[in-house]
Tab-separated table of C-alpha atoms in Angstrom:
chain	number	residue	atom	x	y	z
X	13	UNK	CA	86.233	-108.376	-72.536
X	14	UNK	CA	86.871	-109.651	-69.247
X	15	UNK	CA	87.292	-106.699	-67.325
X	16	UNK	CA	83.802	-105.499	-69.090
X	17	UNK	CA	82.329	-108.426	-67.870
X	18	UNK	CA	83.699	-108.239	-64.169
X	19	UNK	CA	82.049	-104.998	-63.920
X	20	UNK	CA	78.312	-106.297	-64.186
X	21	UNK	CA	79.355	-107.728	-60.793
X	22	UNK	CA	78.270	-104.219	-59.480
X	23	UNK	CA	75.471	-102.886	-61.238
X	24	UNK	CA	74.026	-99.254	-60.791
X	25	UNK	CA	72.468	-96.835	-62.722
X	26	UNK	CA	70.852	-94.274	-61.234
X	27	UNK	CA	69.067	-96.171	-58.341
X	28	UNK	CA	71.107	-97.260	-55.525
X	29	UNK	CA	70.475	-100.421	-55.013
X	30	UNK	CA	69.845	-102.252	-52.030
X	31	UNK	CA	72.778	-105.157	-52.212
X	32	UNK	CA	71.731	-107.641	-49.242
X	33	UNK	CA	68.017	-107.490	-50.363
X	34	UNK	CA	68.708	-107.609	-53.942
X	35	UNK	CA	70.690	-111.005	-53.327
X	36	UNK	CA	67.356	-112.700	-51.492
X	37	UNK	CA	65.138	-111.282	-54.106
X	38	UNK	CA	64.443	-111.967	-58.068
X	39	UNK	CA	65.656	-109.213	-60.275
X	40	UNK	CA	61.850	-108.424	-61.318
X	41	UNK	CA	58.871	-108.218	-59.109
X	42	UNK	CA	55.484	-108.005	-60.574
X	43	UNK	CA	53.194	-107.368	-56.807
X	44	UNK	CA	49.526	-107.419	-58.506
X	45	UNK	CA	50.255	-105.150	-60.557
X	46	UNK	CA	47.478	-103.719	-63.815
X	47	UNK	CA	48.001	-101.308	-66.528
X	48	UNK	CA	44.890	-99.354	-67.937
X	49	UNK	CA	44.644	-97.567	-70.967
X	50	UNK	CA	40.951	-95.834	-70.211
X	51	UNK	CA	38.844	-98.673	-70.342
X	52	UNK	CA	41.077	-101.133	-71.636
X	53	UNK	CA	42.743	-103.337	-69.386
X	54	UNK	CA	46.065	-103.952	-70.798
X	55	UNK	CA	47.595	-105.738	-67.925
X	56	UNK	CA	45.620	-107.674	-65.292
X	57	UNK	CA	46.701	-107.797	-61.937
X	58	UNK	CA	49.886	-109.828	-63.123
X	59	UNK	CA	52.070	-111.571	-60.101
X	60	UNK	CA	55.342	-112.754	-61.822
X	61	UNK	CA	58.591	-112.810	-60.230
X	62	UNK	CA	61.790	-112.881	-62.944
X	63	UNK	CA	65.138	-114.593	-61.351
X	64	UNK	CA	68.880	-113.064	-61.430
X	65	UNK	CA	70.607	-114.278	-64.597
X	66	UNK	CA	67.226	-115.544	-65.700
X	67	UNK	CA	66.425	-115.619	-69.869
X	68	UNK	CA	63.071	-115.265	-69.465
X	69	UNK	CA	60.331	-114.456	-72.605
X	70	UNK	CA	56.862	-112.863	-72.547
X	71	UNK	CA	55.311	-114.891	-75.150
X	72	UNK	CA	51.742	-114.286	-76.705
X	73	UNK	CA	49.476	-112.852	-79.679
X	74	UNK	CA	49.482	-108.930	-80.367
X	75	UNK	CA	48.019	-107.293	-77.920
X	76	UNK	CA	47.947	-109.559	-74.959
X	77	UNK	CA	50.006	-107.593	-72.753
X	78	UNK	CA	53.385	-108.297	-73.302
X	79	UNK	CA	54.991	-104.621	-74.350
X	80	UNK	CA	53.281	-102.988	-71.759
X	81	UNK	CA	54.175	-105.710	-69.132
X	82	UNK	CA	58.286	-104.789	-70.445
X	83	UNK	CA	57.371	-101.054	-70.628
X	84	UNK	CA	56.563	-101.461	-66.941
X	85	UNK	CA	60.042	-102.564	-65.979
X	86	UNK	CA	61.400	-99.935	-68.129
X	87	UNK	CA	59.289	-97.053	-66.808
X	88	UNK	CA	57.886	-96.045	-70.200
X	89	UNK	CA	54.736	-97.072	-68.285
X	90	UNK	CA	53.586	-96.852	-64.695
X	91	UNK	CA	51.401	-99.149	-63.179
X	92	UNK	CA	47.588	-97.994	-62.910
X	93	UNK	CA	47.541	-100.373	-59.519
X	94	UNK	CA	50.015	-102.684	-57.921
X	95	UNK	CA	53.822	-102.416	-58.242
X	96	UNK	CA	57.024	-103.172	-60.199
X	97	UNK	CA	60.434	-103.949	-58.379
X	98	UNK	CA	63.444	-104.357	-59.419
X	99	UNK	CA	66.514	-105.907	-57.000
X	100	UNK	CA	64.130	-105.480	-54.261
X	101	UNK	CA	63.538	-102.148	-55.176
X	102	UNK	CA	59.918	-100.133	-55.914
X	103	UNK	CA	60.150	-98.476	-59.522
X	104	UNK	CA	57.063	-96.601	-58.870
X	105	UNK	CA	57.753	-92.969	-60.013
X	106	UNK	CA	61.100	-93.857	-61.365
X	107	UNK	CA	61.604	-92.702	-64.682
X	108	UNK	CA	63.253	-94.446	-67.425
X	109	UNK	CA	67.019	-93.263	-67.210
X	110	UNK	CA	67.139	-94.082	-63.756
X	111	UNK	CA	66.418	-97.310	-63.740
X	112	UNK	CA	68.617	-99.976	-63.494
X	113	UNK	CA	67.843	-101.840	-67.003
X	114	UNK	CA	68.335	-101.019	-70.424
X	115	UNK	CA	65.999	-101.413	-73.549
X	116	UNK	CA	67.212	-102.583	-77.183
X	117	UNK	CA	64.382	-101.919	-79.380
X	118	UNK	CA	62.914	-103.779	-82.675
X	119	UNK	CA	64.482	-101.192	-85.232
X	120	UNK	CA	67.768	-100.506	-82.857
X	121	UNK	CA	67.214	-96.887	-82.746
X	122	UNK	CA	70.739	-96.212	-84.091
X	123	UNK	CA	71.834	-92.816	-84.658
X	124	UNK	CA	72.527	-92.896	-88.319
X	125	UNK	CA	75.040	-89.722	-88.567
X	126	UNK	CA	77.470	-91.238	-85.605
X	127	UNK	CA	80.049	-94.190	-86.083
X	128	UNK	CA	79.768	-97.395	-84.438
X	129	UNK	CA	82.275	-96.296	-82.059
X	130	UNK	CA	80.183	-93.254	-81.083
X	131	UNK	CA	76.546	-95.081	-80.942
X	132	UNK	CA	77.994	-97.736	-78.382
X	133	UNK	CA	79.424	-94.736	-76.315
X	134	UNK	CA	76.674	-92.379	-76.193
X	135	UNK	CA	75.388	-93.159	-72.664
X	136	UNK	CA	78.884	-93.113	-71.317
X	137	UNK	CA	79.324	-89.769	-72.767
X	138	UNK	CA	76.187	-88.621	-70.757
X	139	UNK	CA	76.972	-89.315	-67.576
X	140	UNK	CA	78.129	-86.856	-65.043
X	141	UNK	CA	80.706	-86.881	-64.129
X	142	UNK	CA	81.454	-87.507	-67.702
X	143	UNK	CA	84.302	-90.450	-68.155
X	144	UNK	CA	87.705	-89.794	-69.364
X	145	UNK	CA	87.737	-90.239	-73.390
X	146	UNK	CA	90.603	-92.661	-73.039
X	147	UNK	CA	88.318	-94.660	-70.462
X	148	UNK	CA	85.262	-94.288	-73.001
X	149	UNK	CA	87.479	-95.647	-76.126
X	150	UNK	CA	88.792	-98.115	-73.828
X	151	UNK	CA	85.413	-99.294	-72.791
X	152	UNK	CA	83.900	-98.895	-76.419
X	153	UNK	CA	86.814	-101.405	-77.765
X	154	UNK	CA	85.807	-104.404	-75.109
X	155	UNK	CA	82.206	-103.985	-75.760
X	156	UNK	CA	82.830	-104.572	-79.745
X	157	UNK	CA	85.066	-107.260	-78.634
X	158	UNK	CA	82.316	-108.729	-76.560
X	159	UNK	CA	80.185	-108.625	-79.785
X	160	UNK	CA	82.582	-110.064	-81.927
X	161	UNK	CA	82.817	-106.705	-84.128
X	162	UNK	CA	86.752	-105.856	-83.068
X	163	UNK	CA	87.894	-102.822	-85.451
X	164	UNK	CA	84.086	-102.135	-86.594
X	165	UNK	CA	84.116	-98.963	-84.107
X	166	UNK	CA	85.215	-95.777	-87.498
X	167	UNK	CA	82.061	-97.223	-89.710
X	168	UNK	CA	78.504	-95.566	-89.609
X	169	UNK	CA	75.589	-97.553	-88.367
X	170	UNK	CA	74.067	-97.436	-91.931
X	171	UNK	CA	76.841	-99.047	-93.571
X	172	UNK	CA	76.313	-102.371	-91.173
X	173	UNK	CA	74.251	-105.298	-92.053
X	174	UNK	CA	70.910	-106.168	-89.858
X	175	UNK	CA	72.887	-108.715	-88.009
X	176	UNK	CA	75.618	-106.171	-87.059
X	177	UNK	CA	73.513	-103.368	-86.325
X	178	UNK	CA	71.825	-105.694	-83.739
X	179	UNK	CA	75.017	-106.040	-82.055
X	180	UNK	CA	75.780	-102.500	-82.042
X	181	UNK	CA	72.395	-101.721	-80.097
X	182	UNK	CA	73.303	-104.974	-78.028
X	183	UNK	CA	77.327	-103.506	-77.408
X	184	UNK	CA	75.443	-99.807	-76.364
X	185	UNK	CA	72.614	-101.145	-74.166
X	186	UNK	CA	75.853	-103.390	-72.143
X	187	UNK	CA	78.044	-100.841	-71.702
X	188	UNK	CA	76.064	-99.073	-69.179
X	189	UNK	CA	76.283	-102.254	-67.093
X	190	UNK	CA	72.315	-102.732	-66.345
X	191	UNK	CA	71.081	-105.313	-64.112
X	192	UNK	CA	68.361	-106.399	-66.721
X	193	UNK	CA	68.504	-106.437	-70.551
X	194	UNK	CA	65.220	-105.827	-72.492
X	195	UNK	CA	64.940	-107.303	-75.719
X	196	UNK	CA	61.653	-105.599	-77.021
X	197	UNK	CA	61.474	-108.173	-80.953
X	198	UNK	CA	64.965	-107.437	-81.449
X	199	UNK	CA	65.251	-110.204	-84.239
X	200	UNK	CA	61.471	-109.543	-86.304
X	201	UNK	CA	63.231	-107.815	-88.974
X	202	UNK	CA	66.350	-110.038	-89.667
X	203	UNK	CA	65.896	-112.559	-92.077
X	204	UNK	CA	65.245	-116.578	-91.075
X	205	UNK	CA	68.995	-118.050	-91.254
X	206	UNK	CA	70.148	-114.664	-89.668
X	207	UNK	CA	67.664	-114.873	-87.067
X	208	UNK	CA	69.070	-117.955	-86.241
X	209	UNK	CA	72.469	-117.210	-85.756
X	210	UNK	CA	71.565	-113.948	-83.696
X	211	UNK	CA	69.409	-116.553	-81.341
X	212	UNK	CA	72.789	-118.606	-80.874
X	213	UNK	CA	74.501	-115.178	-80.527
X	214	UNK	CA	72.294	-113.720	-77.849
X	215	UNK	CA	71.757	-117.202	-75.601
X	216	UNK	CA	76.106	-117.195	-75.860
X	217	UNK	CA	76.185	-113.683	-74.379
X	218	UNK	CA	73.838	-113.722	-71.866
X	219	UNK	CA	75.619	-116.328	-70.475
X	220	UNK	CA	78.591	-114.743	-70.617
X	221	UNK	CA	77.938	-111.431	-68.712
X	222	UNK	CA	75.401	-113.025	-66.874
X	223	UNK	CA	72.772	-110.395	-66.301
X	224	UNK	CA	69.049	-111.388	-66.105
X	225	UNK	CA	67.760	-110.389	-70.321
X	226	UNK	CA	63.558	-110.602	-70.371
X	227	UNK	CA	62.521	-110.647	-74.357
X	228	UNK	CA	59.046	-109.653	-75.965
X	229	UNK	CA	58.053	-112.157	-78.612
X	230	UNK	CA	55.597	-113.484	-80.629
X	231	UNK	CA	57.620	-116.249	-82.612
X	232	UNK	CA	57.305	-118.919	-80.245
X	233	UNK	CA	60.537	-120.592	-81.731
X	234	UNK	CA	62.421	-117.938	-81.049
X	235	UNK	CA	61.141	-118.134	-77.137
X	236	UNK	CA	61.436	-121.888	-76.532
X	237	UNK	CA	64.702	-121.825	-78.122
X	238	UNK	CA	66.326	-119.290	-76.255
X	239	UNK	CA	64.720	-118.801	-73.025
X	240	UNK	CA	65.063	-120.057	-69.245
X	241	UNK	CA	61.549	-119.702	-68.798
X	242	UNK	CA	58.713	-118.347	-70.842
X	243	UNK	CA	55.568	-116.749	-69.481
X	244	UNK	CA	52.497	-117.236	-71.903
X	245	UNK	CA	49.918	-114.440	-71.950
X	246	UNK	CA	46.232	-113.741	-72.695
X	247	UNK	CA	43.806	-110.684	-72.767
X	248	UNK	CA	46.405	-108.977	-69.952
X	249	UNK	CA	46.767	-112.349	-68.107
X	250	UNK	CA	49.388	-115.099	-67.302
X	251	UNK	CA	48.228	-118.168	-68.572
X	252	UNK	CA	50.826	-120.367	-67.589
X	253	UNK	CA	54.644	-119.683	-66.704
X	254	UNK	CA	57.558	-122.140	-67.158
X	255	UNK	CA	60.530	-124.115	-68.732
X	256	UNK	CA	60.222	-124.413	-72.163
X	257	UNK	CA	60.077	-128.445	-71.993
X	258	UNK	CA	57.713	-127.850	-68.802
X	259	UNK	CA	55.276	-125.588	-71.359
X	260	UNK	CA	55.373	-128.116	-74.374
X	261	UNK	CA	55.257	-131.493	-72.607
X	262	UNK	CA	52.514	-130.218	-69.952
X	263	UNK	CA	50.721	-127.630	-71.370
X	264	UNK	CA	48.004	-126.065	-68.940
X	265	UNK	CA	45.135	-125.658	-71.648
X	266	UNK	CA	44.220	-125.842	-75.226
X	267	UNK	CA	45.560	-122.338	-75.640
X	268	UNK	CA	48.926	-123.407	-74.364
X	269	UNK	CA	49.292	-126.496	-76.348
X	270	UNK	CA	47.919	-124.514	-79.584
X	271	UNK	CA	50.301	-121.599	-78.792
X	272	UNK	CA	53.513	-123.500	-78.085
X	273	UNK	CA	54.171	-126.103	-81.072
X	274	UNK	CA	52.330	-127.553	-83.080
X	275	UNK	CA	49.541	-130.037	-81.408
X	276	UNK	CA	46.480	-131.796	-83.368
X	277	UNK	CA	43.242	-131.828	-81.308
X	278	UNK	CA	39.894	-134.300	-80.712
X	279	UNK	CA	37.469	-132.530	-79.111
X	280	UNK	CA	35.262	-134.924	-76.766
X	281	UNK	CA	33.875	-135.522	-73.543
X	282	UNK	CA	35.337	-137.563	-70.842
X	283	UNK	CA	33.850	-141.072	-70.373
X	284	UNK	CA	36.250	-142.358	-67.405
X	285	UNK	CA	38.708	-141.427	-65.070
X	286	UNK	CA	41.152	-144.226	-63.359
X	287	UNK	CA	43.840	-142.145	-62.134
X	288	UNK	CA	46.156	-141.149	-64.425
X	289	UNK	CA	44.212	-142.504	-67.679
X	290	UNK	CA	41.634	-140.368	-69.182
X	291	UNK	CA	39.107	-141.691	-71.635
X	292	UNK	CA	37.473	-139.159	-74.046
X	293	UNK	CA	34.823	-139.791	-76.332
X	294	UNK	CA	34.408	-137.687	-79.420
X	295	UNK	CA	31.228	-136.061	-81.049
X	296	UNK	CA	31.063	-139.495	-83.247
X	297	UNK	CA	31.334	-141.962	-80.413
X	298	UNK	CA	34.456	-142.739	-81.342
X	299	UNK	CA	36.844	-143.283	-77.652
X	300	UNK	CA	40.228	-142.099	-77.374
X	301	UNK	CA	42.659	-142.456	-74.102
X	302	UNK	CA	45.411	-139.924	-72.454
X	303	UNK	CA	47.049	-138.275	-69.755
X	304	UNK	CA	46.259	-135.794	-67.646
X	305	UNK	CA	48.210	-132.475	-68.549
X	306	UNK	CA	48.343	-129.467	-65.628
X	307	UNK	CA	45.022	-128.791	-64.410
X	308	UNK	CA	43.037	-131.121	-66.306
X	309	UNK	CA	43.916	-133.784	-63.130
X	310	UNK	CA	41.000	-132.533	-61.721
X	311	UNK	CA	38.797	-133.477	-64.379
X	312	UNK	CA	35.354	-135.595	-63.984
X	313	UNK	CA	32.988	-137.601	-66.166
X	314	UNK	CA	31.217	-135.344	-68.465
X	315	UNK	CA	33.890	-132.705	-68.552
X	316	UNK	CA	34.286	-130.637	-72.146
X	317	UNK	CA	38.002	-131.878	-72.860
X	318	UNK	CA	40.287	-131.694	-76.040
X	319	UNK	CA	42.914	-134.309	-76.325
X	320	UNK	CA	46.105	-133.270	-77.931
X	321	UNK	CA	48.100	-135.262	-80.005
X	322	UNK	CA	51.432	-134.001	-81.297
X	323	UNK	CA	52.350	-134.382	-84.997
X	324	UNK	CA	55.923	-135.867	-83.748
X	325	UNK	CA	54.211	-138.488	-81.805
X	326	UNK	CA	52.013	-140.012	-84.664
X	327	UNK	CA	53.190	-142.867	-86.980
X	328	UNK	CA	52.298	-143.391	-90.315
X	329	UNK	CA	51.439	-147.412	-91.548
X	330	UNK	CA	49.789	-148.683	-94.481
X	331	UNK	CA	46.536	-148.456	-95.088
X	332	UNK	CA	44.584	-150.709	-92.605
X	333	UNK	CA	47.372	-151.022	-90.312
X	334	UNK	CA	46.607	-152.461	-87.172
X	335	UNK	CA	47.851	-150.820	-84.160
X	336	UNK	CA	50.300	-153.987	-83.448
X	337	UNK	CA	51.240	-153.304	-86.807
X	338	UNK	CA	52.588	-149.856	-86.305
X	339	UNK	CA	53.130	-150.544	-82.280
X	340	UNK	CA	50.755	-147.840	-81.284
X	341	UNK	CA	47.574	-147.841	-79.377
X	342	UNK	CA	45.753	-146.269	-82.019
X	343	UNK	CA	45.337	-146.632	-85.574
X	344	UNK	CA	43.012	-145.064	-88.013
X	345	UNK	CA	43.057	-145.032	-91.598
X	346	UNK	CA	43.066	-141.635	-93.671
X	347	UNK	CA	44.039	-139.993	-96.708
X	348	UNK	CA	46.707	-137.976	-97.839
X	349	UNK	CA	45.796	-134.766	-98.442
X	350	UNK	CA	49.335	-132.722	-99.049
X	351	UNK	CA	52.796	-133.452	-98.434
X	352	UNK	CA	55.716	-130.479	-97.776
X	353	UNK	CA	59.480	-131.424	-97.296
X	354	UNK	CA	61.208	-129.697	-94.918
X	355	UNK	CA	64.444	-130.894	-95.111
X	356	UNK	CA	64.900	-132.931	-91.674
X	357	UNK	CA	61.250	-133.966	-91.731
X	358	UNK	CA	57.986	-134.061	-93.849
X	359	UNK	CA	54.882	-133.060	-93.133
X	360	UNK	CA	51.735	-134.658	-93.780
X	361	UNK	CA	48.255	-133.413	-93.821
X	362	UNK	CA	45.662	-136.257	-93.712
X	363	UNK	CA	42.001	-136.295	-93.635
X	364	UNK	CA	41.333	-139.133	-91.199
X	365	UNK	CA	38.034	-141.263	-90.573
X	366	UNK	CA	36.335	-139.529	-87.886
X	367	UNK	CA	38.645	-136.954	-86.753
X	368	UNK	CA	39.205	-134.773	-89.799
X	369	UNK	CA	42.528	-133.079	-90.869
X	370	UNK	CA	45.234	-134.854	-88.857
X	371	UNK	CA	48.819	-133.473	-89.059
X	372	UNK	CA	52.041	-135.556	-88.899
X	373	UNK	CA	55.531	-135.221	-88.806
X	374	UNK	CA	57.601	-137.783	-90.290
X	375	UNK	CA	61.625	-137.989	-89.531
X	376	UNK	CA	64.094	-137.889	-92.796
X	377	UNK	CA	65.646	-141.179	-91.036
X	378	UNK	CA	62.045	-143.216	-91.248
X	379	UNK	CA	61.585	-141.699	-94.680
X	380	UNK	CA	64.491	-143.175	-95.639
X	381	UNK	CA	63.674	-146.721	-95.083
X	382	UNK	CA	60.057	-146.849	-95.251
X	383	UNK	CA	59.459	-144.570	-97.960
X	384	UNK	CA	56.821	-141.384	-98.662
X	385	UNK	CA	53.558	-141.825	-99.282
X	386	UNK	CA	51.827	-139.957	-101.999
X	387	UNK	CA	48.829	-136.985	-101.653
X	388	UNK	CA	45.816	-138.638	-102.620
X	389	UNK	CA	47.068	-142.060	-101.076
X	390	UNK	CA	45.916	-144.332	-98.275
X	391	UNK	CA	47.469	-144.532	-95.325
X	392	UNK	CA	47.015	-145.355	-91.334
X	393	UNK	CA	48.031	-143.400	-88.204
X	394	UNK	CA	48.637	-144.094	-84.973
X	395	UNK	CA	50.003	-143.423	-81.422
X	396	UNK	CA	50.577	-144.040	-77.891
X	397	UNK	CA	47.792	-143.390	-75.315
X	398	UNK	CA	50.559	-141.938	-73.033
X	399	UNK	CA	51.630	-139.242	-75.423
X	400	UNK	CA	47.967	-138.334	-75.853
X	401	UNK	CA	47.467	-135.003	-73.225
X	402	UNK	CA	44.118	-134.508	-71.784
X	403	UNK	CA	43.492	-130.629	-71.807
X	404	UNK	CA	40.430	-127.979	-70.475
X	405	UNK	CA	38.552	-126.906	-73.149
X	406	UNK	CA	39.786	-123.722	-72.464
């Protein structure tokens, strides 16, 4: 494994690579670049630049871009306008198999009639000159040991579990030592708990060989749990780029904050502005307080705002519970509506006075000393004016 892992260190693949640009450039360079399908405009003018060793996630709804945006680097697409770089290199015109990056697919695109052994070694077996077979096998054995499937290399691909298949396509895409990894929903069809794992699996690797990996998702647990930095996309565009803590705690808009997590919103308009504290008043009067999140520092009196609260951040009291009480600066009384366990939390729907359907998250550990309350119940909620974000309605 380790002398499969010192090889990434030089990285080619068809493209000869400029060395002392690619060192003062990112891996990826999106220069303005658009993708049009006829009239649709799958890609809008997108400036992005993707770091060496980077885990970085397009994230977004079906058919906001994100495929075509990896089928760029990968050269299934060209760009209508603008460019695509990689290492400080232009891609334009460069077909697939030349490029410096290699692509593991949804369904792994296995070939069913081959062994393991055989699948992991087909793009060695290509190349011209062609490698000795004793190099090949040699190679083939540390990429299964890189993928923790030592002695799996005799079976067929359709004798493997999901999980193991995955890291056959992940064991053949390495192998040709690429400077970039795609990862184009390689975990939709794997099951929850396996999905999981595979998300531990992949974040370990990456680290370990150390090549920039850029994954296509919709699951936005999936991105914020594996990724350096996520990119969020719209209609073509990049709404907002960043760590995954940067995207959650300061969201940029109401699409962000809806989009990443879970986030309850009151809808309003803002009444004052003293620096950092926003005051919003809803369509019943009612005033709530918060932060500033991303551009919404640059908001005035009379602005169209949503302020998001989310369910982590609000506490549940007795019913007329003052906010002393439940040492918030909120509290409003509701009613349960529903109640799901989910193991290290519940989660609580409630229909509070003036806002409407509220959710809340409630720890197993407060749960534990304070008790449940029951659907149909009374109850109070509450929370800090400094975990309340101030968004563009947007």
């Amino acid at each position: 494994m380790a002398k499969l892992l010192q090889q990434f260190a030089g990285m080619e693949n068809g493209v000869t690579m400029n060395t002392s640009a690619a060192q003062g450039s990112p891996d990826i360079q999106f220069d303005q670049a658009s993708k049009r399908y006829g009239d649709v405009l799958a890609v809008d003018n997108m400036s992005l630049s993707i770091e060496r060793g980077e885990f970085f996630s397009f994230l977004g709804p079906s058919g906001c871009g994100k495929t075509t945006s990896l089928r760029m680097i990968a050269g299934f697409e060209q760009p209508s306008e603008g460019d695509v770089s990689i290492g400080g290199v232009s891609m334009l015109g460069v077909p697939p198999h030349q490029r410096p990056v290699k692509m593991v697919f949804q369904h792994y695109a296995l070939f069913p009639h081959m062994s393991v052994a055989e699948n992991i070694g087909y793009g060695l077996r290509q190349r011209a000159p062609r490698p000795a077979a004793s190099d090949i096998d040699r190679q083939v054995d540390e990429a299964l040991e890189m993928v923790q499937m030592t002695g799996y290399g005799p079976r067929r691909a359709w004798e493997l579990s999901g999980g193991q298949q995955q890291r056959v396509a992940l064991a053949r895409a390495l192998i040709n030592r690429p400077t970039v990894l795609l990862l184009d929903e390689p975990l939709a069809a794997l099951d929850r708990k396996l999905r999981r794992d595979m998300q531990i699996e992949l974040q370990t690797l990456q680290r370990d060989v150390g090549i920039t990996f850029v994954l296509v998702t919709h699951d936005q647990e999936e991105a914020l749990s594996m990724s350096d930095r996520i990119c969020i996309m719209r209609d073509g565009q990049v709404v907002q780029s960043g760590s995954p803590r940067e995207l959650y705690d300061q969201p940029a808009s109401v699409y962000v904050a809806d989009f990443v997590g879970k986030s309850n919103f009151i809808s309003g308009k803002v009444n004052t502005v003293n620096g950092d504290a926003i005051t919003v008043v809803n369509q019943h009067g009612h005033p709530f307080a918060g932060v500033p999140s991303g551009g919404a520092a640059a908001l005035t009196v009379g602005s169209d705002v949503s302020v998001a609260v989310r369910p982590e951040v609000i506490v549940l009291g007795a019913h007329n519970s003052s906010a002393a009480d439940m040492d918030t600066d909120v509290a409003v009384n509701g009613r349960i509506k529903n109640r799901i366990f989910l193991g290290e939390h519940t989660e609580y729907l409630v229909d509070a006075d003036g806002l409407g359907d509220v959710l809340v998250l409630s720890p197993k550990h407060v749960e534990s000393t304070r008790g449940t309350f029951e659907p149909g119940g009374t109850v109070a909620i509450g929370w800090k004016n400094d975990t309340a974000l101030v968004l563009e309605d947007k």
